[in-house]
Amino acid sequence: MTQRLLILGGTREAADLAAAAVERFAERLDVVTSLAGRLAPSQILPGRLRVGGFGGAAALADYLGAERIDAVIDATHPFAKTMSGQAAAACETAGVPRLALVRPPWRQRPGDDWRLVHGAAQAAAILPAIARRVFLTTGPGSVGAFAGLERIWFLVRRFEPANGPLPLAGYEIVVARPPFSEAGERALMERHRIDTLVTKQSGGATEAKLAAARELGIPVVMIERPPPPPGPFVATVEDAIAWLEASGLARA
Ligand code: NAP
């Protein structure tokens, strides 16, 4: 009998998982990926797609029942803590097994100068003492935290163009999507005379900027992750597939 997997997506790992699950289980597993829908997907998503919020944890629990979801893998971004919390609550309510696929954080290497902070407000608070020209790669949701810093100029990277002006005194926007090369990141930072990089501790494939900062000898203001969701988690797509196999889902 076909069983149904819901992947909470929005990350490269979620797309890779959808591809691996479709390939591994074929018609034995109906793979549905859910996206919040704020950005156009940057990868092809094998399986089915649903787009938009569920309307909170209780509504997600209803969805799991109505759609007869047999398992959920939360492969959202490590900073998508509202969605992860709601998924945990909804799966518990609906009695649906859940696994979190959490990409490993980046690790400091010799030569790195990381300033660890909790949240964008703390990042903004330490900038005046160390920075004049900042490369800001924290995503659209946190730009407002840097609004009061009138003596600092920002190079703001976005995956999609901004809808209107940003609340920053001086800035330029660069629109680009991964992959980013080390040489490209270094050239970008040199061209704009960047003296500080601000990033979330996202982990994953966008770490070339960290190597470039190391080479240029500039500090990195690293916004630490929120706590991970409760319950079981794995770090790789392969381990998520192994969990599906071990759970007896999509048994031949
Ligand atoms: P969030 O704050 O945890 O979630 C806000 C709301 O968006 C949720 O309550 C939910 O709405 C909806 N939502 C989030 N992920 C969803 C999904 N996969 N499917 C359906 N609805 C979803 O999330 P966020 O930080 O805004 O991130 C939004 C999406 O972008 C996530 O899917 C995440 O994986 C991806 N993303 C986030 C970041 C980041 O830095 N935060 C970076 C890259 C990608 P309802 O309450 O209505 O259900």
Short mmCIF file of C-alpha atoms and ligand atoms in Angstrom, two decimals:
data_model
loop_
_atom_site.label_atom_id
_atom_site.label_comp_id
_atom_site.label_asym_id
_atom_site.label_seq_id
_atom_site.Cartn_x
_atom_site.Cartn_y
_atom_site.Cartn_z
CA MET A 1 0.00 0.00 0.00
CA THR A 2 1.30 3.47 -0.86
CA GLN A 3 2.25 5.53 2.15
CA ARG A 4 2.62 9.27 2.32
CA LEU A 5 5.58 11.37 3.46
CA LEU A 6 5.36 15.10 4.11
CA ILE A 7 8.68 16.96 3.81
CA LEU A 8 8.73 20.44 5.31
CA GLY A 9 11.09 22.15 2.90
CA GLY A 10 12.66 25.40 1.84
CA THR A 11 16.23 24.11 1.87
CA ARG A 12 18.57 22.37 -0.51
CA GLU A 13 18.57 19.34 1.80
CA ALA A 14 14.78 19.09 1.59
CA ALA A 15 14.95 19.07 -2.21
CA ASP A 16 17.74 16.48 -2.15
CA LEU A 17 15.65 14.36 0.25
CA ALA A 18 12.59 14.54 -2.01
CA ALA A 19 14.73 13.38 -4.93
CA ALA A 20 16.32 10.56 -2.92
CA ALA A 21 12.99 9.35 -1.47
CA VAL A 22 11.28 9.31 -4.88
CA GLU A 23 14.19 7.40 -6.36
CA ARG A 24 14.51 4.95 -3.45
CA PHE A 25 10.85 4.14 -2.82
CA ALA A 26 9.21 4.89 -6.20
CA GLU A 27 5.44 4.28 -6.17
CA ARG A 28 5.51 2.79 -2.65
CA LEU A 29 5.84 6.28 -1.19
CA ASP A 30 3.90 9.40 -2.10
CA VAL A 31 6.32 12.25 -1.40
CA VAL A 32 4.81 15.69 -0.74
CA THR A 33 7.06 18.71 -0.18
CA SER A 34 5.63 21.75 1.57
CA LEU A 35 7.05 25.24 0.99
CA ALA A 36 6.16 28.49 2.75
CA GLY A 37 6.04 30.08 -0.70
CA ARG A 38 8.03 33.25 -0.07
CA LEU A 39 10.68 32.45 -2.68
CA ALA A 40 10.45 30.64 -5.97
CA PRO A 41 12.04 27.18 -5.53
CA SER A 42 15.64 27.16 -6.73
CA GLN A 43 15.74 23.41 -7.34
CA ILE A 44 13.47 20.94 -9.11
CA LEU A 45 11.34 19.13 -6.54
CA PRO A 46 10.52 15.51 -7.42
CA GLY A 47 7.23 14.26 -5.98
CA ARG A 48 4.29 16.55 -5.27
CA LEU A 49 4.39 20.14 -4.04
CA ARG A 50 2.08 22.15 -1.78
CA VAL A 51 2.69 25.83 -1.09
CA GLY A 52 1.76 28.23 1.74
CA GLY A 53 1.42 28.20 5.53
CA PHE A 54 -0.90 25.70 7.19
CA GLY A 55 -2.33 28.24 9.63
CA GLY A 56 -0.61 27.12 12.83
CA ALA A 57 0.02 23.86 14.71
CA ALA A 58 -3.63 22.83 15.13
CA ALA A 59 -4.34 23.39 11.44
CA LEU A 60 -1.24 21.38 10.52
CA ALA A 61 -2.45 18.53 12.76
CA ASP A 62 -5.78 18.63 10.89
CA TYR A 63 -3.93 18.60 7.56
CA LEU A 64 -1.89 15.54 8.62
CA GLY A 65 -5.11 13.67 9.42
CA ALA A 66 -7.07 14.82 6.37
CA GLU A 67 -4.22 14.04 3.98
CA ARG A 68 -3.42 10.73 5.72
CA ILE A 69 0.24 11.62 6.20
CA ASP A 70 2.21 8.63 7.57
CA ALA A 71 5.44 10.45 8.45
CA VAL A 72 6.87 13.96 8.51
CA ILE A 73 10.46 14.98 7.92
CA ASP A 74 11.14 18.53 9.02
CA ALA A 75 13.91 19.65 6.67
CA THR A 76 13.35 23.37 7.14
CA HIS A 77 16.18 25.83 7.66
CA PRO A 78 17.79 25.78 11.15
CA PHE A 79 16.42 29.29 11.73
CA ALA A 80 12.81 28.38 10.82
CA LYS A 81 12.02 27.74 14.45
CA THR A 82 8.31 28.62 14.33
CA MET A 83 7.63 26.02 11.65
CA SER A 84 9.73 23.39 13.42
CA GLY A 85 7.98 23.99 16.74
CA GLN A 86 4.57 23.79 15.11
CA ALA A 87 5.53 20.60 13.28
CA ALA A 88 6.60 19.00 16.56
CA ALA A 89 3.33 19.94 18.25
CA ALA A 90 1.15 18.91 15.30
CA CYS A 91 2.82 15.51 14.87
CA GLU A 92 2.37 14.81 18.55
CA THR A 93 -1.31 15.74 18.39
CA ALA A 94 -1.91 13.69 15.25
CA GLY A 95 0.27 10.74 16.33
CA VAL A 96 2.45 11.00 13.23
CA PRO A 97 6.15 10.03 13.45
CA ARG A 98 8.49 12.96 12.81
CA LEU A 99 12.19 13.30 12.10
CA ALA A 100 14.19 16.51 11.84
CA LEU A 101 16.87 16.76 9.14
CA VAL A 102 19.23 19.39 10.54
CA ARG A 103 22.29 20.37 8.54
CA PRO A 104 25.45 20.53 10.66
CA PRO A 105 26.65 23.98 11.73
CA TRP A 106 29.88 25.42 10.34
CA ARG A 107 32.99 24.90 12.46
CA GLN A 108 35.64 27.51 13.19
CA ARG A 109 39.00 26.91 11.54
CA PRO A 110 42.45 28.28 12.37
CA GLY A 111 42.62 31.93 11.32
CA ASP A 112 38.90 32.54 11.83
CA ASP A 113 37.82 35.51 13.94
CA TRP A 114 34.20 34.79 14.82
CA ARG A 115 32.17 36.96 17.20
CA LEU A 116 29.31 34.77 18.40
CA VAL A 117 26.01 36.54 19.07
CA HIS A 118 22.41 35.55 19.77
CA GLY A 119 20.07 37.23 17.33
CA ALA A 120 20.29 40.10 14.85
CA ALA A 121 19.83 42.76 17.55
CA GLN A 122 22.98 41.56 19.33
CA ALA A 123 24.84 41.51 16.01
CA ALA A 124 23.80 45.13 15.38
CA ALA A 125 24.85 46.13 18.91
CA ILE A 126 28.49 45.05 18.46
CA LEU A 127 28.98 46.48 14.95
CA PRO A 128 29.73 50.15 15.76
CA ALA A 129 32.85 49.14 17.70
CA ILE A 130 34.29 46.96 14.93
CA ALA A 131 32.81 47.83 11.52
CA ARG A 132 32.41 50.55 8.90
CA ARG A 133 31.58 48.46 5.81
CA VAL A 134 29.55 45.31 6.41
CA PHE A 135 28.62 42.39 4.17
CA LEU A 136 25.15 41.44 5.46
CA THR A 137 23.99 37.95 4.48
CA THR A 138 21.33 37.29 7.11
CA GLY A 139 18.26 37.31 4.84
CA PRO A 140 15.40 39.78 4.46
CA GLY A 141 13.76 39.08 7.83
CA SER A 142 16.50 40.64 9.94
CA VAL A 143 17.56 43.78 8.03
CA GLY A 144 15.43 46.00 10.29
CA ALA A 145 17.65 45.17 13.26
CA PHE A 146 20.49 47.14 11.59
CA ALA A 147 18.39 50.24 10.85
CA GLY A 148 19.85 52.56 13.47
CA LEU A 149 23.49 52.17 12.40
CA GLU A 150 23.93 55.39 10.44
CA ARG A 151 27.72 55.36 10.26
CA ILE A 152 27.90 51.86 8.78
CA TRP A 153 27.52 51.06 5.07
CA PHE A 154 26.01 47.67 4.14
CA LEU A 155 26.41 45.37 1.17
CA VAL A 156 23.18 43.36 1.46
CA ARG A 157 22.91 40.02 -0.33
CA ARG A 158 19.45 38.82 -1.27
CA PHE A 159 18.25 35.79 -3.23
CA GLU A 160 15.54 37.91 -4.86
CA PRO A 161 15.27 41.70 -5.43
CA ALA A 162 13.84 43.76 -2.58
CA ASN A 163 10.27 45.06 -2.93
CA GLY A 164 11.17 48.56 -1.80
CA PRO A 165 13.94 50.55 -0.10
CA LEU A 166 15.65 48.98 2.91
CA PRO A 167 15.59 50.74 6.30
CA LEU A 168 19.36 51.36 6.21
CA ALA A 169 21.20 54.69 5.92
CA GLY A 170 23.72 53.52 3.31
CA TYR A 171 23.64 50.29 1.37
CA GLU A 172 23.83 48.45 -1.91
CA ILE A 173 21.94 45.24 -2.74
CA VAL A 174 23.54 42.34 -4.57
CA VAL A 175 21.03 39.77 -5.83
CA ALA A 176 22.55 36.31 -6.18
CA ARG A 177 21.86 32.68 -5.33
CA PRO A 178 24.28 29.89 -4.38
CA PRO A 179 26.58 28.33 -5.29
CA PHE A 180 29.18 30.97 -4.37
CA SER A 181 32.88 30.37 -4.97
CA GLU A 182 35.62 31.34 -2.55
CA ALA A 183 37.32 33.48 -5.21
CA GLY A 184 34.02 35.17 -6.05
CA GLU A 185 33.23 35.91 -2.41
CA ARG A 186 36.70 37.31 -1.84
CA ALA A 187 36.54 39.51 -4.95
CA LEU A 188 33.11 40.82 -3.90
CA MET A 189 34.32 41.70 -0.41
CA GLU A 190 37.51 43.32 -1.72
CA ARG A 191 35.63 45.35 -4.34
CA HIS A 192 33.35 46.80 -1.68
CA ARG A 193 36.15 47.21 0.91
CA ILE A 194 34.21 45.06 3.39
CA ASP A 195 35.66 45.02 6.90
CA THR A 196 33.09 42.75 8.64
CA LEU A 197 30.86 39.86 7.57
CA VAL A 198 27.52 39.29 9.34
CA THR A 199 25.90 35.88 8.86
CA LYS A 200 23.56 33.38 10.46
CA GLN A 201 25.05 30.05 11.56
CA SER A 202 23.14 28.35 8.74
CA GLY A 203 25.63 25.62 7.92
CA GLY A 204 25.53 24.07 4.47
CA ALA A 205 26.81 25.08 1.09
CA THR A 206 27.29 28.84 1.46
CA GLU A 207 30.48 28.64 3.52
CA ALA A 208 32.77 30.15 0.84
CA LYS A 209 32.13 33.57 2.42
CA LEU A 210 33.69 32.29 5.66
CA ALA A 211 36.84 31.15 3.86
CA ALA A 212 37.03 34.51 2.08
CA ALA A 213 36.71 36.38 5.41
CA ARG A 214 39.46 34.19 6.86
CA GLU A 215 41.76 34.94 3.92
CA LEU A 216 41.08 38.67 4.16
CA GLY A 217 41.55 38.64 7.94
CA ILE A 218 38.19 40.23 8.67
CA PRO A 219 35.88 39.36 11.59
CA VAL A 220 32.67 37.37 11.17
CA VAL A 221 29.70 38.26 13.36
CA MET A 222 28.06 34.84 13.64
CA ILE A 223 24.41 34.71 14.72
CA GLU A 224 23.99 31.45 16.62
CA ARG A 225 21.15 29.04 15.91
CA PRO A 226 17.97 28.85 17.93
CA PRO A 227 17.57 25.55 19.83
CA PRO A 228 16.74 22.63 17.50
CA PRO A 229 13.28 21.05 17.56
CA PRO A 230 12.75 18.30 20.16
CA GLY A 231 12.92 14.64 19.21
CA PRO A 232 14.97 12.56 16.81
CA PHE A 233 17.16 14.23 14.23
CA VAL A 234 19.72 13.31 11.56
CA ALA A 235 22.31 15.40 9.73
CA THR A 236 22.23 13.87 6.25
CA VAL A 237 19.78 12.87 3.53
CA GLU A 238 21.18 9.32 3.63
CA ASP A 239 20.36 9.02 7.34
CA ALA A 240 16.86 10.37 6.71
CA ILE A 241 16.31 7.68 4.06
CA ALA A 242 17.63 5.07 6.54
CA TRP A 243 15.09 6.34 9.11
CA LEU A 244 12.28 5.90 6.58
CA GLU A 245 13.46 2.37 5.86
CA ALA A 246 13.80 1.52 9.55
CA SER A 247 10.35 2.93 10.32
CA GLY A 248 8.84 0.30 8.02
CA LEU A 249 7.33 2.98 5.82
CA ALA A 250 7.08 2.17 2.14
CA ARG A 251 7.82 -1.49 2.81
CA ALA A 252 7.82 -3.56 -0.34
P1 NAP B 1 9.28 30.30 10.29
O1 NAP B 1 9.48 31.65 10.85
O2 NAP B 1 9.67 29.13 11.12
O3 NAP B 1 7.76 30.07 9.86
C1 NAP B 1 6.83 31.12 9.70
C2 NAP B 1 5.57 30.54 9.10
O4 NAP B 1 5.76 30.22 7.73
C3 NAP B 1 5.14 29.23 9.74
O5 NAP B 1 4.43 29.47 10.93
C4 NAP B 1 4.31 28.61 8.64
O6 NAP B 1 3.02 29.23 8.54
C5 NAP B 1 5.06 29.03 7.39
N1 NAP B 1 6.03 28.05 6.95
C6 NAP B 1 7.37 27.99 7.20
N2 NAP B 1 7.94 26.95 6.58
C7 NAP B 1 6.94 26.33 5.90
C8 NAP B 1 6.89 25.19 5.05
N3 NAP B 1 8.01 24.49 4.75
N4 NAP B 1 5.68 24.82 4.54
C9 NAP B 1 4.57 25.52 4.83
N5 NAP B 1 4.55 26.63 5.61
C10 NAP B 1 5.74 27.01 6.15
O7 NAP B 1 10.00 30.18 8.87
P2 NAP B 1 10.95 31.22 8.13
O8 NAP B 1 12.20 31.38 8.91
O9 NAP B 1 10.13 32.42 7.76
O10 NAP B 1 11.28 30.38 6.83
C11 NAP B 1 10.29 30.19 5.83
C12 NAP B 1 10.77 29.10 4.89
O11 NAP B 1 12.01 29.52 4.29
C13 NAP B 1 11.04 27.79 5.59
O12 NAP B 1 10.44 26.77 4.82
C14 NAP B 1 12.55 27.64 5.63
O13 NAP B 1 12.96 26.30 5.46
C15 NAP B 1 12.99 28.52 4.48
N6 NAP B 1 14.26 29.23 4.76
C16 NAP B 1 14.41 29.97 5.88
C17 NAP B 1 15.60 30.62 6.13
C18 NAP B 1 15.82 31.42 7.39
O14 NAP B 1 16.93 31.97 7.56
N7 NAP B 1 14.88 31.52 8.30
C19 NAP B 1 16.65 30.51 5.20
C20 NAP B 1 16.48 29.74 4.05
C21 NAP B 1 15.27 29.11 3.84
P3 NAP B 1 1.72 28.66 9.31
O15 NAP B 1 1.91 28.99 10.75
O16 NAP B 1 0.62 29.40 8.63
O17 NAP B 1 1.66 27.17 9.06
#
